[in-house]
Amino acid sequence: MRQTPETAKEREQALAIAEQVANLLGQLDALQPGSVRAGAGRISGPGLEIRDSGGQWIVRADR
C-alpha cells in the first residue's frame, strides 16, 4: 500500500510524538530507576499512574 502525503505526514507526526513520550518516560524513570511500567491502557511510575479512562488519559497519585 502506497503512502499518501497525508498518511506520510501523520506517520511523521506520530513518530515525533512517540519520541517525546519516550523521552518523558525516561525522565520519569530516572527519578526512581526501574519504576516505570506500561501495560494495556496503563502506565505507572514512581508514585503515580496514568490510565486510559474511556479515551482520555488521566493521571493520579498512587494510594
C-alpha positions as YAML, in Angstrom:
chain: A
units: angstrom
residues:
- id: 1
  name: MET
  ca: [0.00, 0.00, 0.00]
- id: 2
  name: ARG
  ca: [1.39, 3.38, -1.01]
- id: 3
  name: GLN
  ca: [1.53, 6.18, 1.50]
- id: 4
  name: THR
  ca: [-0.31, 9.33, 0.56]
- id: 5
  name: PRO
  ca: [1.19, 12.67, 1.57]
- id: 6
  name: GLU
  ca: [-1.42, 12.84, 4.35]
- id: 7
  name: THR
  ca: [-0.57, 9.43, 5.81]
- id: 8
  name: ALA
  ca: [3.16, 10.13, 5.49]
- id: 9
  name: LYS
  ca: [2.67, 13.40, 7.40]
- id: 10
  name: GLU
  ca: [0.56, 11.66, 10.05]
- id: 11
  name: ARG
  ca: [3.23, 8.98, 10.45]
- id: 12
  name: GLU
  ca: [5.92, 11.65, 10.81]
- id: 13
  name: GLN
  ca: [3.84, 13.44, 13.45]
- id: 14
  name: ALA
  ca: [3.13, 10.18, 15.30]
- id: 15
  name: LEU
  ca: [6.83, 9.31, 15.39]
- id: 16
  name: ALA
  ca: [7.74, 12.77, 16.71]
- id: 17
  name: ILE
  ca: [5.12, 12.49, 19.46]
- id: 18
  name: ALA
  ca: [6.28, 8.95, 20.34]
- id: 19
  name: GLU
  ca: [9.86, 10.20, 20.66]
- id: 20
  name: GLN
  ca: [8.69, 12.92, 23.05]
- id: 21
  name: VAL
  ca: [6.72, 10.39, 25.12]
- id: 22
  name: ALA
  ca: [9.73, 8.04, 25.26]
- id: 23
  name: ASN
  ca: [11.92, 10.93, 26.41]
- id: 24
  name: LEU
  ca: [9.44, 11.89, 29.13]
- id: 25
  name: LEU
  ca: [9.14, 8.28, 30.31]
- id: 26
  name: GLY
  ca: [12.93, 8.13, 30.52]
- id: 27
  name: GLN
  ca: [12.94, 11.27, 32.66]
- id: 28
  name: LEU
  ca: [10.22, 9.82, 34.87]
- id: 29
  name: ASP
  ca: [12.11, 6.54, 35.24]
- id: 30
  name: ALA
  ca: [15.30, 8.43, 36.16]
- id: 31
  name: LEU
  ca: [13.55, 9.65, 39.32]
- id: 32
  name: GLN
  ca: [13.35, 6.05, 40.53]
- id: 33
  name: PRO
  ca: [15.17, 3.72, 38.12]
- id: 34
  name: GLY
  ca: [13.16, 0.71, 37.01]
- id: 35
  name: SER
  ca: [9.88, 2.11, 38.33]
- id: 36
  name: VAL
  ca: [8.11, 2.87, 35.04]
- id: 37
  name: ARG
  ca: [5.88, 0.09, 33.77]
- id: 38
  name: ALA
  ca: [3.49, 0.13, 30.81]
- id: 39
  name: GLY
  ca: [0.62, -2.18, 30.04]
- id: 40
  name: ALA
  ca: [-2.64, -2.10, 28.17]
- id: 41
  name: GLY
  ca: [-4.30, 1.22, 28.99]
- id: 42
  name: ARG
  ca: [-1.97, 1.95, 31.91]
- id: 43
  name: ILE
  ca: [1.45, 3.44, 32.66]
- id: 44
  name: SER
  ca: [2.77, 3.54, 36.20]
- id: 45
  name: GLY
  ca: [5.76, 5.33, 37.62]
- id: 46
  name: PRO
  ca: [7.15, 6.48, 40.93]
- id: 47
  name: GLY
  ca: [4.05, 7.33, 42.95]
- id: 48
  name: LEU
  ca: [1.68, 7.78, 40.02]
- id: 49
  name: GLU
  ca: [-0.49, 6.08, 37.49]
- id: 50
  name: ILE
  ca: [-1.53, 7.24, 34.02]
- id: 51
  name: ARG
  ca: [-4.65, 5.44, 32.88]
- id: 52
  name: ASP
  ca: [-6.88, 5.42, 29.82]
- id: 53
  name: SER
  ca: [-10.33, 6.35, 31.03]
- id: 54
  name: GLY
  ca: [-12.60, 5.88, 28.05]
- id: 55
  name: GLY
  ca: [-10.28, 7.50, 25.55]
- id: 56
  name: GLN
  ca: [-8.99, 10.25, 27.84]
- id: 57
  name: TRP
  ca: [-5.68, 9.78, 29.65]
- id: 58
  name: ILE
  ca: [-5.81, 10.73, 33.33]
- id: 59
  name: VAL
  ca: [-3.06, 10.97, 35.93]
- id: 60
  name: ARG
  ca: [-3.49, 10.16, 39.57]
- id: 61
  name: ALA
  ca: [-1.25, 9.63, 42.56]
- id: 62
  name: ASP
  ca: [-0.81, 6.09, 43.82]
- id: 63
  name: ARG
  ca: [-2.55, 5.42, 47.05]
...
